[in-house]
mmCIF file of C-alpha atoms and ligand atoms in Angstrom:
data_model
loop_
_atom_site.group_PDB
_atom_site.id
_atom_site.type_symbol
_atom_site.label_atom_id
_atom_site.label_comp_id
_atom_site.label_asym_id
_atom_site.label_seq_id
_atom_site.Cartn_x
_atom_site.Cartn_y
_atom_site.Cartn_z
ATOM 1 C CA UNK A 1 36.473 -16.974 -3.354
ATOM 2 C CA UNK A 2 38.183 -13.785 -4.264
ATOM 3 C CA UNK A 3 35.317 -12.355 -6.700
ATOM 4 C CA UNK A 4 37.339 -9.719 -9.987
ATOM 5 C CA UNK A 5 34.539 -6.184 -10.171
ATOM 6 C CA UNK A 6 36.334 -6.108 -13.503
ATOM 7 C CA UNK A 7 34.436 -3.964 -17.455
ATOM 8 C CA UNK A 8 34.588 -0.377 -15.872
ATOM 9 C CA UNK A 9 35.045 3.418 -16.663
ATOM 10 C CA UNK A 10 36.170 3.925 -13.151
ATOM 11 C CA UNK A 11 35.892 4.232 -9.573
ATOM 12 C CA UNK A 12 34.411 7.323 -7.726
ATOM 13 C CA UNK A 13 34.788 7.742 -4.392
ATOM 14 C CA UNK A 14 35.247 10.530 -0.922
ATOM 15 C CA UNK A 15 38.783 10.187 -0.654
ATOM 16 C CA UNK A 16 39.489 11.109 3.176
ATOM 17 C CA UNK A 17 37.742 11.137 5.695
ATOM 18 C CA UNK A 18 36.598 14.477 6.162
ATOM 19 C CA UNK A 19 36.776 17.517 3.222
ATOM 20 C CA UNK A 20 34.701 17.280 -0.157
ATOM 21 C CA UNK A 21 37.431 15.799 -2.678
ATOM 22 C CA UNK A 22 36.654 13.002 -4.765
ATOM 23 C CA UNK A 23 39.078 10.139 -5.624
ATOM 24 C CA UNK A 24 38.088 9.591 -9.355
ATOM 25 C CA UNK A 25 40.691 6.850 -10.840
ATOM 26 C CA UNK A 26 39.558 5.462 -14.225
ATOM 27 C CA UNK A 27 40.261 2.268 -15.607
ATOM 28 C CA UNK A 28 40.789 0.522 -12.509
ATOM 29 C CA UNK A 29 39.295 -2.615 -11.411
ATOM 30 C CA UNK A 30 38.292 -4.237 -7.339
ATOM 31 C CA UNK A 31 39.252 -6.901 -6.176
ATOM 32 C CA UNK A 32 36.170 -8.653 -3.793
ATOM 33 C CA UNK A 33 36.598 -10.790 -1.010
ATOM 34 C CA UNK A 34 34.214 -12.260 1.926
ATOM 35 C CA UNK A 35 31.776 -9.478 0.916
ATOM 36 C CA UNK A 36 34.726 -6.527 1.539
ATOM 37 C CA UNK A 37 36.418 -5.298 -0.977
ATOM 38 C CA UNK A 38 40.710 -6.379 -1.112
ATOM 39 C CA UNK A 39 41.848 -4.224 -3.405
ATOM 40 C CA UNK A 40 41.503 -2.083 -6.458
ATOM 41 C CA UNK A 41 44.165 -2.484 -9.067
ATOM 42 C CA UNK A 42 44.375 -2.776 -12.375
ATOM 43 C CA UNK A 43 42.272 -5.524 -14.420
ATOM 44 C CA UNK A 44 45.603 -6.564 -15.548
ATOM 45 C CA UNK A 45 46.606 -6.825 -12.021
ATOM 46 C CA UNK A 46 44.104 -7.757 -9.580
ATOM 47 C CA UNK A 47 43.177 -11.111 -12.302
ATOM 48 C CA UNK A 48 47.815 -12.013 -12.042
ATOM 49 C CA UNK A 49 46.913 -12.040 -7.675
ATOM 50 C CA UNK A 50 43.855 -13.907 -7.867
ATOM 51 C CA UNK A 51 44.036 -15.715 -10.949
ATOM 52 C CA UNK A 52 41.456 -17.871 -10.185
ATOM 53 C CA UNK A 53 38.419 -15.236 -9.166
ATOM 54 C CA UNK A 54 34.834 -14.999 -9.964
ATOM 55 C CA UNK A 55 34.159 -12.532 -12.094
ATOM 56 C CA UNK A 56 31.774 -9.813 -11.812
ATOM 57 C CA UNK A 57 31.082 -7.737 -15.373
ATOM 58 C CA UNK A 58 31.119 -3.622 -14.454
ATOM 59 C CA UNK A 59 29.359 -3.055 -17.403
ATOM 60 C CA UNK A 60 31.191 0.184 -19.012
ATOM 61 C CA UNK A 61 29.515 1.650 -15.356
ATOM 62 C CA UNK A 62 31.186 3.813 -12.574
ATOM 63 C CA UNK A 63 31.989 2.518 -9.036
ATOM 64 C CA UNK A 64 30.122 4.162 -6.291
ATOM 65 C CA UNK A 65 29.898 3.527 -3.377
ATOM 66 C CA UNK A 66 26.448 2.469 -2.476
ATOM 67 C CA UNK A 67 24.331 4.793 -1.552
ATOM 68 C CA UNK A 68 24.096 5.876 2.071
ATOM 69 C CA UNK A 69 20.082 7.459 3.218
ATOM 70 C CA UNK A 70 20.544 8.348 6.865
ATOM 71 C CA UNK A 71 16.564 9.404 7.051
ATOM 72 C CA UNK A 72 14.170 7.308 7.120
ATOM 73 C CA UNK A 73 10.140 6.093 7.643
ATOM 74 C CA UNK A 74 9.142 3.510 5.932
ATOM 75 C CA UNK A 75 6.839 1.168 8.479
ATOM 76 C CA UNK A 76 3.543 2.347 7.986
ATOM 77 C CA UNK A 77 0.296 1.017 7.744
ATOM 78 C CA UNK A 78 -1.636 3.500 4.618
ATOM 79 C CA UNK A 79 -0.368 5.837 2.346
ATOM 80 C CA UNK A 80 -1.569 9.540 2.058
ATOM 81 C CA UNK A 81 -2.566 10.828 -0.912
ATOM 82 C CA UNK A 82 -6.131 12.660 -0.392
ATOM 83 C CA UNK A 83 -4.307 14.286 2.078
ATOM 84 C CA UNK A 84 -1.775 15.215 -1.090
ATOM 85 C CA UNK A 85 -3.967 16.389 -2.910
ATOM 86 C CA UNK A 86 -5.468 18.537 -0.074
ATOM 87 C CA UNK A 87 -2.574 20.132 0.056
ATOM 88 C CA UNK A 88 -2.136 20.265 -3.924
ATOM 89 C CA UNK A 89 -5.419 22.383 -3.600
ATOM 90 C CA UNK A 90 -3.662 24.502 -1.102
ATOM 91 C CA UNK A 91 -4.116 22.999 2.925
ATOM 92 C CA UNK A 92 -0.765 23.867 4.913
ATOM 93 C CA UNK A 93 0.701 20.607 6.048
ATOM 94 C CA UNK A 94 0.585 22.285 9.335
ATOM 95 C CA UNK A 95 -2.980 22.315 9.675
ATOM 96 C CA UNK A 96 -3.986 19.294 7.586
ATOM 97 C CA UNK A 97 -1.796 17.768 10.967
ATOM 98 C CA UNK A 98 -3.438 19.760 13.072
ATOM 99 C CA UNK A 99 -7.517 18.642 12.040
ATOM 100 C CA UNK A 100 -6.156 15.021 13.353
ATOM 101 C CA UNK A 101 -4.280 13.829 9.658
ATOM 102 C CA UNK A 102 -0.879 13.501 9.316
ATOM 103 C CA UNK A 103 1.077 11.154 11.563
ATOM 104 C CA UNK A 104 -1.945 11.352 14.072
ATOM 105 C CA UNK A 105 -4.081 9.237 11.588
ATOM 106 C CA UNK A 106 -0.373 6.625 10.005
ATOM 107 C CA UNK A 107 -1.315 5.460 13.687
ATOM 108 C CA UNK A 108 -4.011 5.149 14.068
ATOM 109 C CA UNK A 109 -4.926 2.922 10.885
ATOM 110 C CA UNK A 110 -0.938 1.572 11.702
ATOM 111 C CA UNK A 111 -3.262 -0.171 15.218
ATOM 112 C CA UNK A 112 -5.133 -2.172 13.296
ATOM 113 C CA UNK A 113 -2.606 -3.689 11.527
ATOM 114 C CA UNK A 114 -1.952 -7.199 11.557
ATOM 115 C CA UNK A 115 2.553 -7.659 12.402
ATOM 116 C CA UNK A 116 2.458 -9.730 9.253
ATOM 117 C CA UNK A 117 0.056 -7.464 6.213
ATOM 118 C CA UNK A 118 3.151 -4.693 7.617
ATOM 119 C CA UNK A 119 5.876 -6.379 6.967
ATOM 120 C CA UNK A 120 5.107 -7.064 3.397
ATOM 121 C CA UNK A 121 3.974 -4.242 3.167
ATOM 122 C CA UNK A 122 7.442 -2.162 4.250
ATOM 123 C CA UNK A 123 9.522 -5.563 2.441
ATOM 124 C CA UNK A 124 8.161 -3.922 -0.562
ATOM 125 C CA UNK A 125 8.912 -0.390 0.295
ATOM 126 C CA UNK A 126 12.457 -1.504 1.515
ATOM 127 C CA UNK A 127 13.268 -2.820 -2.490
ATOM 128 C CA UNK A 128 12.741 0.139 -3.770
ATOM 129 C CA UNK A 129 15.806 1.473 -2.124
ATOM 130 C CA UNK A 130 17.234 -1.281 -3.843
ATOM 131 C CA UNK A 131 16.678 -0.986 -7.133
ATOM 132 C CA UNK A 132 17.550 3.235 -7.211
ATOM 133 C CA UNK A 133 21.517 2.098 -5.263
ATOM 134 C CA UNK A 134 21.182 2.449 -1.988
ATOM 135 C CA UNK A 135 22.263 -0.116 0.803
ATOM 136 C CA UNK A 136 22.497 1.259 4.349
ATOM 137 C CA UNK A 137 19.011 2.492 5.165
ATOM 138 C CA UNK A 138 18.097 4.053 8.416
ATOM 139 C CA UNK A 139 14.692 2.879 9.400
ATOM 140 C CA UNK A 140 13.344 4.354 12.260
ATOM 141 C CA UNK A 141 9.405 3.589 13.743
ATOM 142 C CA UNK A 142 6.775 5.924 14.978
ATOM 143 C CA UNK A 143 3.710 5.229 13.667
ATOM 144 C CA UNK A 144 2.892 3.083 17.050
ATOM 145 C CA UNK A 145 3.454 5.118 19.374
ATOM 146 C CA UNK A 146 2.609 2.985 21.797
ATOM 147 C CA UNK A 147 4.776 0.346 24.298
ATOM 148 C CA UNK A 148 4.004 -2.675 21.498
ATOM 149 C CA UNK A 149 2.717 -0.489 18.590
ATOM 150 C CA UNK A 150 6.741 0.557 18.819
ATOM 151 C CA UNK A 151 7.911 -2.467 19.844
ATOM 152 C CA UNK A 152 6.286 -4.094 16.571
ATOM 153 C CA UNK A 153 7.895 -1.272 14.059
ATOM 154 C CA UNK A 154 11.171 -2.024 15.150
ATOM 155 C CA UNK A 155 10.269 -5.750 14.647
ATOM 156 C CA UNK A 156 9.653 -4.926 11.124
ATOM 157 C CA UNK A 157 12.567 -3.776 10.243
ATOM 158 C CA UNK A 158 14.223 -6.487 11.970
ATOM 159 C CA UNK A 159 12.706 -8.799 9.882
ATOM 160 C CA UNK A 160 12.921 -7.300 6.830
ATOM 161 C CA UNK A 161 16.609 -6.350 7.632
ATOM 162 C CA UNK A 162 17.297 -10.393 8.132
ATOM 163 C CA UNK A 163 15.136 -11.155 4.459
ATOM 164 C CA UNK A 164 16.819 -8.136 2.186
ATOM 165 C CA UNK A 165 20.256 -7.944 1.518
ATOM 166 C CA UNK A 166 20.247 -4.275 2.298
ATOM 167 C CA UNK A 167 21.729 -2.557 6.032
ATOM 168 C CA UNK A 168 17.837 -1.468 7.554
ATOM 169 C CA UNK A 169 20.468 0.767 10.815
ATOM 170 C CA UNK A 170 16.819 0.660 13.944
ATOM 171 C CA UNK A 171 15.931 3.934 14.932
ATOM 172 C CA UNK A 172 13.464 4.328 17.608
ATOM 173 C CA UNK A 173 11.232 7.143 17.180
ATOM 174 C CA UNK A 174 7.844 6.471 20.268
ATOM 175 C CA UNK A 175 8.328 10.759 19.719
ATOM 176 C CA UNK A 176 7.076 10.879 16.609
ATOM 177 C CA UNK A 177 4.240 13.087 17.808
ATOM 178 C CA UNK A 178 1.407 12.271 20.891
ATOM 179 C CA UNK A 179 -1.450 10.391 19.920
ATOM 180 C CA UNK A 180 -4.783 10.577 20.081
ATOM 181 C CA UNK A 181 -5.331 9.379 24.166
ATOM 182 C CA UNK A 182 -2.528 11.989 25.626
ATOM 183 C CA UNK A 183 -3.945 15.065 23.675
ATOM 184 C CA UNK A 184 -4.639 16.429 27.031
ATOM 185 C CA UNK A 185 -2.028 14.817 29.316
ATOM 186 C CA UNK A 186 1.508 15.184 26.525
ATOM 187 C CA UNK A 187 3.411 14.958 29.450
ATOM 188 C CA UNK A 188 1.840 11.640 30.465
ATOM 189 C CA UNK A 189 3.676 10.757 27.816
ATOM 190 C CA UNK A 190 6.860 11.849 27.605
ATOM 191 C CA UNK A 191 6.828 9.892 30.841
ATOM 192 C CA UNK A 192 5.475 6.214 29.229
ATOM 193 C CA UNK A 193 8.390 6.878 25.842
ATOM 194 C CA UNK A 194 11.205 7.266 29.005
ATOM 195 C CA UNK A 195 10.025 4.882 31.683
ATOM 196 C CA UNK A 196 8.161 2.216 29.712
ATOM 197 C CA UNK A 197 9.635 2.553 25.942
ATOM 198 C CA UNK A 198 13.158 3.225 25.370
ATOM 199 C CA UNK A 199 14.411 0.267 28.723
ATOM 200 C CA UNK A 200 12.279 -2.096 26.527
ATOM 201 C CA UNK A 201 13.541 -0.788 23.537
ATOM 202 C CA UNK A 202 17.166 -0.966 24.733
ATOM 203 C CA UNK A 203 16.693 -4.629 26.364
ATOM 204 C CA UNK A 204 15.926 -6.280 23.468
ATOM 205 C CA UNK A 205 18.599 -4.200 21.018
ATOM 206 C CA UNK A 206 15.146 -2.629 18.120
ATOM 207 C CA UNK A 207 17.546 -0.109 18.233
ATOM 208 C CA UNK A 208 20.606 1.884 18.127
ATOM 209 C CA UNK A 209 19.620 5.665 18.489
ATOM 210 C CA UNK A 210 16.636 6.877 19.856
ATOM 211 C CA UNK A 211 15.176 9.994 17.434
ATOM 212 C CA UNK A 212 12.752 12.825 18.655
ATOM 213 C CA UNK A 213 10.669 15.143 16.442
ATOM 214 C CA UNK A 214 11.359 17.759 18.896
ATOM 215 C CA UNK A 215 9.398 20.984 16.854
ATOM 216 C CA UNK A 216 6.094 23.187 17.622
ATOM 217 C CA UNK A 217 3.460 21.390 18.635
ATOM 218 C CA UNK A 218 4.813 18.563 18.532
ATOM 219 C CA UNK A 219 7.637 17.846 21.522
ATOM 220 C CA UNK A 220 9.929 20.772 22.978
ATOM 221 C CA UNK A 221 13.069 21.641 23.636
ATOM 222 C CA UNK A 222 12.939 20.203 27.187
ATOM 223 C CA UNK A 223 11.078 17.069 26.493
ATOM 224 C CA UNK A 224 13.307 16.263 24.124
ATOM 225 C CA UNK A 225 15.847 16.805 26.007
ATOM 226 C CA UNK A 226 14.045 14.985 28.561
ATOM 227 C CA UNK A 227 13.583 11.553 26.735
ATOM 228 C CA UNK A 228 17.644 11.570 24.172
ATOM 229 C CA UNK A 229 18.759 11.603 28.170
ATOM 230 C CA UNK A 230 17.255 8.796 28.660
ATOM 231 C CA UNK A 231 18.185 7.302 26.077
ATOM 232 C CA UNK A 232 21.605 7.790 25.982
ATOM 233 C CA UNK A 233 22.065 6.108 30.052
ATOM 234 C CA UNK A 234 20.137 3.137 28.360
ATOM 235 C CA UNK A 235 22.886 3.270 25.694
ATOM 236 C CA UNK A 236 20.343 4.932 22.309
ATOM 237 C CA UNK A 237 22.593 7.794 20.161
ATOM 238 C CA UNK A 238 20.158 10.746 20.183
ATOM 239 C CA UNK A 239 19.336 11.760 17.618
ATOM 240 C CA UNK A 240 16.572 14.850 16.678
ATOM 241 C CA UNK A 241 14.371 15.723 14.115
ATOM 242 C CA UNK A 242 15.361 19.851 14.632
ATOM 243 C CA UNK A 243 14.765 24.106 13.859
ATOM 244 C CA UNK A 244 12.340 22.187 10.238
ATOM 245 C CA UNK A 245 9.194 24.411 10.499
ATOM 246 C CA UNK A 246 10.076 26.813 13.249
ATOM 247 C CA UNK A 247 12.466 27.375 15.314
ATOM 248 C CA UNK A 248 12.753 25.921 18.637
ATOM 249 C CA UNK A 249 16.823 25.546 19.192
ATOM 250 C CA UNK A 250 16.280 22.411 18.370
ATOM 251 C CA UNK A 251 19.865 22.367 16.520
ATOM 252 C CA UNK A 252 21.644 23.975 19.950
ATOM 253 C CA UNK A 253 20.129 20.922 21.794
ATOM 254 C CA UNK A 254 21.249 18.482 19.603
ATOM 255 C CA UNK A 255 25.359 19.660 20.610
ATOM 256 C CA UNK A 256 23.842 19.839 24.271
ATOM 257 C CA UNK A 257 22.899 16.108 24.297
ATOM 258 C CA UNK A 258 25.724 15.006 22.328
ATOM 259 C CA UNK A 259 23.996 13.590 19.441
ATOM 260 C CA UNK A 260 24.947 11.907 16.570
ATOM 261 C CA UNK A 261 22.798 14.004 13.860
ATOM 262 C CA UNK A 262 20.907 16.777 14.204
ATOM 263 C CA UNK A 263 17.676 16.678 10.758
ATOM 264 C CA UNK A 264 15.821 19.145 8.796
ATOM 265 C CA UNK A 265 17.275 22.711 10.244
ATOM 266 C CA UNK A 266 16.049 24.417 7.350
ATOM 267 C CA UNK A 267 15.291 26.932 10.479
ATOM 268 C CA UNK A 268 18.734 26.597 12.662
ATOM 269 C CA UNK A 269 20.203 29.590 13.879
ATOM 270 C CA UNK A 270 23.588 30.959 14.227
ATOM 271 C CA UNK A 271 24.215 29.623 16.912
ATOM 272 C CA UNK A 272 22.886 26.803 16.757
ATOM 273 C CA UNK A 273 25.338 26.014 13.942
ATOM 274 C CA UNK A 274 28.209 27.212 15.799
ATOM 275 C CA UNK A 275 27.399 24.866 17.835
ATOM 276 C CA UNK A 276 25.938 21.889 16.090
ATOM 277 C CA UNK A 277 30.026 21.801 14.457
ATOM 278 C CA UNK A 278 31.315 22.081 17.450
ATOM 279 C CA UNK A 279 30.058 19.704 18.863
ATOM 280 C CA UNK A 280 29.968 17.449 15.669
ATOM 281 C CA UNK A 281 26.503 17.270 15.003
ATOM 282 C CA UNK A 282 25.982 16.236 11.876
ATOM 283 C CA UNK A 283 23.911 17.454 9.347
ATOM 284 C CA UNK A 284 20.902 16.170 7.386
ATOM 285 C CA UNK A 285 19.405 17.226 5.717
ATOM 286 C CA UNK A 286 16.389 16.699 3.957
ATOM 287 C CA UNK A 287 15.533 19.087 0.230
ATOM 288 C CA UNK A 288 12.892 16.243 -0.918
ATOM 289 C CA UNK A 289 10.814 16.817 1.645
ATOM 290 C CA UNK A 290 11.181 20.785 0.969
ATOM 291 C CA UNK A 291 10.007 19.877 -2.281
ATOM 292 C CA UNK A 292 6.733 17.954 -1.616
ATOM 293 C CA UNK A 293 5.873 20.092 0.759
ATOM 294 C CA UNK A 294 5.660 22.656 -2.001
ATOM 295 C CA UNK A 295 8.244 25.435 1.016
ATOM 296 C CA UNK A 296 11.067 28.077 -0.955
ATOM 297 C CA UNK A 297 13.755 28.411 2.462
ATOM 298 C CA UNK A 298 15.245 25.069 2.403
ATOM 299 C CA UNK A 299 18.487 24.689 4.896
ATOM 300 C CA UNK A 300 21.303 26.985 4.751
ATOM 301 C CA UNK A 301 23.973 23.901 3.733
ATOM 302 C CA UNK A 302 26.394 26.375 2.701
ATOM 303 C CA UNK A 303 26.934 28.579 5.209
ATOM 304 C CA UNK A 304 27.350 24.381 7.010
ATOM 305 C CA UNK A 305 29.853 23.720 4.237
ATOM 306 C CA UNK A 306 32.035 27.062 5.667
ATOM 307 C CA UNK A 307 31.254 26.000 9.110
ATOM 308 C CA UNK A 308 33.789 22.916 8.445
ATOM 309 C CA UNK A 309 30.441 20.375 8.929
ATOM 310 C CA UNK A 310 30.140 16.875 7.320
ATOM 311 C CA UNK A 311 26.193 18.239 6.026
ATOM 312 C CA UNK A 312 24.383 14.588 4.967
ATOM 313 C CA UNK A 313 21.600 14.222 2.593
ATOM 314 C CA UNK A 314 18.655 11.470 3.047
ATOM 315 C CA UNK A 315 15.518 11.319 1.554
ATOM 316 C CA UNK A 316 13.155 11.178 4.537
ATOM 317 C CA UNK A 317 11.200 9.315 2.835
ATOM 318 C CA UNK A 318 7.077 8.710 4.159
ATOM 319 C CA UNK A 319 4.049 8.757 3.243
ATOM 320 C CA UNK A 320 3.071 12.684 4.868
ATOM 321 C CA UNK A 321 6.228 14.988 3.934
ATOM 322 C CA UNK A 322 8.747 13.117 1.231
ATOM 323 C CA UNK A 323 7.111 9.676 -0.912
ATOM 324 C CA UNK A 324 10.064 8.608 -2.231
ATOM 325 C CA UNK A 325 13.014 6.108 -1.952
ATOM 326 C CA UNK A 326 15.127 7.954 -4.559
ATOM 327 C CA UNK A 327 18.513 9.199 -3.430
ATOM 328 C CA UNK A 328 19.777 10.391 -7.064
ATOM 329 C CA UNK A 329 16.851 13.256 -6.692
ATOM 330 C CA UNK A 330 17.696 13.465 -3.705
ATOM 331 C CA UNK A 331 21.134 14.502 -5.575
ATOM 332 C CA UNK A 332 18.995 17.352 -7.301
ATOM 333 C CA UNK A 333 17.949 18.974 -5.233
ATOM 334 C CA UNK A 334 20.300 19.520 -3.564
ATOM 335 C CA UNK A 335 22.481 20.779 -5.714
ATOM 336 C CA UNK A 336 20.418 22.510 -7.029
ATOM 337 C CA UNK A 337 18.571 24.541 -4.374
ATOM 338 C CA UNK A 338 21.528 23.464 -1.613
ATOM 339 C CA UNK A 339 24.046 24.645 -3.918
ATOM 340 C CA UNK A 340 26.271 21.394 -3.580
ATOM 341 C CA UNK A 341 28.348 20.847 -6.024
ATOM 342 C CA UNK A 342 28.199 17.539 -7.591
ATOM 343 C CA UNK A 343 31.767 16.239 -5.539
ATOM 344 C CA UNK A 344 29.268 17.171 -2.017
ATOM 345 C CA UNK A 345 26.426 15.602 -2.813
ATOM 346 C CA UNK A 346 28.102 12.785 -3.633
ATOM 347 C CA UNK A 347 29.701 12.755 -0.989
ATOM 348 C CA UNK A 348 26.563 13.850 1.145
ATOM 349 C CA UNK A 349 24.586 11.283 -0.058
ATOM 350 C CA UNK A 350 27.382 8.268 0.250
ATOM 351 C CA UNK A 351 30.001 8.535 3.934
ATOM 352 C CA UNK A 352 28.282 11.589 5.347
ATOM 353 C CA UNK A 353 25.477 10.103 5.573
ATOM 354 C CA UNK A 354 27.189 7.029 6.734
ATOM 355 C CA UNK A 355 28.851 8.809 9.778
ATOM 356 C CA UNK A 356 25.303 10.180 10.459
ATOM 357 C CA UNK A 357 25.002 6.096 11.428
ATOM 358 C CA UNK A 358 27.810 5.265 12.828
ATOM 359 C CA UNK A 359 28.442 3.711 10.287
ATOM 360 C CA UNK A 360 31.034 5.194 8.862
ATOM 361 C CA UNK A 361 34.105 2.328 9.063
ATOM 362 C CA UNK A 362 31.580 0.675 6.851
ATOM 363 C CA UNK A 363 30.423 1.969 4.165
ATOM 364 C CA UNK A 364 30.440 5.224 2.308
ATOM 365 C CA UNK A 365 33.568 5.115 0.564
ATOM 366 C CA UNK A 366 35.680 2.241 -2.157
ATOM 367 C CA UNK A 367 39.041 1.619 0.104
ATOM 368 C CA UNK A 368 40.388 -1.916 0.906
ATOM 369 C CA UNK A 369 39.038 -3.186 4.382
ATOM 370 C CA UNK A 370 34.817 -1.288 3.293
ATOM 371 C CA UNK A 371 32.406 -3.186 2.628
ATOM 372 C CA UNK A 372 31.313 -4.331 -0.577
ATOM 373 C CA UNK A 373 28.125 -2.657 -0.840
ATOM 374 C CA UNK A 374 28.981 -0.508 -4.486
ATOM 375 C CA UNK A 375 26.038 0.794 -7.102
ATOM 376 C CA UNK A 376 27.629 0.701 -10.518
ATOM 377 C CA UNK A 377 25.660 3.452 -12.152
ATOM 378 C CA UNK A 378 25.268 3.663 -16.542
ATOM 379 C CA UNK A 379 26.459 8.254 -16.361
ATOM 380 C CA UNK A 380 29.588 9.238 -18.738
ATOM 381 C CA UNK A 381 30.490 11.026 -15.202
ATOM 382 C CA UNK A 382 30.488 12.373 -11.559
ATOM 383 C CA UNK A 383 29.148 15.456 -12.899
ATOM 384 C CA UNK A 384 26.111 13.772 -15.013
ATOM 385 C CA UNK A 385 24.622 12.370 -12.326
ATOM 386 C CA UNK A 386 22.339 14.912 -10.945
ATOM 387 C CA UNK A 387 22.018 17.044 -13.913
ATOM 388 C CA UNK A 388 19.493 14.318 -15.421
ATOM 389 C CA UNK A 389 17.535 14.117 -12.713
ATOM 390 C CA UNK A 390 13.823 11.659 -12.084
ATOM 391 C CA UNK A 391 15.728 8.319 -14.069
ATOM 392 C CA UNK A 392 17.616 5.330 -12.733
ATOM 393 C CA UNK A 393 21.402 5.652 -13.562
ATOM 394 C CA UNK A 394 21.941 2.331 -11.291
ATOM 395 C CA UNK A 395 22.905 -0.279 -13.624
ATOM 396 C CA UNK A 396 23.917 -3.486 -10.392
ATOM 397 C CA UNK A 397 24.362 -2.993 -7.388
ATOM 398 C CA UNK A 398 26.496 -5.285 -5.727
ATOM 399 C CA UNK A 399 26.604 -5.677 -1.615
ATOM 400 C CA UNK A 400 28.329 -7.669 0.647
ATOM 401 C CA UNK A 401 30.457 -8.603 -2.864
ATOM 402 C CA UNK A 402 27.184 -10.395 -4.288
ATOM 403 C CA UNK A 403 25.056 -8.239 -7.630
ATOM 404 C CA UNK A 404 22.068 -8.056 -6.004
ATOM 405 C CA UNK A 405 20.369 -6.318 -8.166
ATOM 406 C CA UNK A 406 20.073 -5.771 -11.978
ATOM 407 C CA UNK A 407 18.960 -3.614 -15.066
ATOM 408 C CA UNK A 408 19.069 -3.581 -18.139
ATOM 409 C CA UNK A 409 20.260 -0.453 -20.120
HETATM 410 O O1 LIG B 501 10.552 13.900 8.879
HETATM 411 N N1 LIG B 501 8.075 15.341 10.933
HETATM 412 C C1 LIG B 501 8.211 14.535 10.920
HETATM 413 N N2 LIG B 501 7.869 13.115 10.600
HETATM 414 C C2 LIG B 501 8.404 13.525 8.976
HETATM 415 C C3 LIG B 501 6.123 13.183 8.272
HETATM 416 C C4 LIG B 501 5.861 12.024 8.988
HETATM 417 C C5 LIG B 501 4.654 11.795 8.400
HETATM 418 O O2 LIG B 501 3.375 12.618 7.638
HETATM 419 O O3 LIG B 501 4.301 11.056 8.310
HETATM 420 C C6 LIG B 501 9.174 14.219 8.534
HETATM 421 O O4 LIG B 501 9.015 15.522 7.574
HETATM 422 FE FE1 LIG B 502 11.692 12.976 9.363
#
């Protein structure tokens, strides 16, 4: 059965597999079939080709590829607004973490919560990504930090993916922090990740990627390398939280181990940019985190773009350093603080984001053969999208050819 998406202003999509040009076609409609885009043409032509097609009303919107959010941490128990208030009063994220708050605080409470309780919370949180036009997310474990609790986290993602019309790409992040019980023997925790967690996660096919928080006072470059090489041996592709708060050489490590992406990168070196560009590692920038932590030095996106890198952006949704599911807000922050154009931020949030999670053959552009994952935005043109900020421009979200979310104008 074919469906025609008609009554659109037109479509806006990254044009090709590389470059930053948008392909803007006014007045076209889309034919959707078997969850894929079957054709893009004039409404008259599509009506002729598919005479008995069902129809979806485009409500006079512009159609864009559903946003792809390639870095999120949605599986946690309690929120941390108390820490937010402390930060507002002047305490830093690092001070709060050093005092036993931060990620370790989340880990303590996570372990007390049941699978069902956590599933329900995760479900509600992930639903909100859809409401803001995101049809694919990457989602990390990382608040369990024991074998059973990390497996629990990834199984929750699997369950929620079966319940919600959103694509969830799971990442194992057992190396998010060193839990309380290993603080005095950190290498032993690295051994546990390598010898027990990674083999089980791989065996149960619970994740596609393995990430590490490579950061001063968290995991060293040497520990990160050991973990990521073990992950690779088990078929999990490396990712890294790199050079965020301090320069450690995480970007260079990402290139060395052939990571698919390295994320954050506020403190990346010139050498880090060169080596990532050469190795084809996707930089995933998280301006919401810099903003929410009240920091000033945003990642050097322009240098990365000049080096030919396919910069992607993400929310980093998590209870500590970026509590938002809103990719539209990330477009505004990227425009203002990463100095990216409207065309660039749209490409970074769709096609390049898909590349950061190995989904570029399925999503991230509007092209024949791609998944029919489409967001309809009530805007006069694409330049308006990052400009009118802090609101939700979504009218409808289509996933695999079906309307899965709708908002009144
Ligand atoms: O990406 N960097 C580590 N993880 C998160 C923060 C997680 C938390 O504070 O709970 C991040 O910023
Ligand atoms: Fe993160």
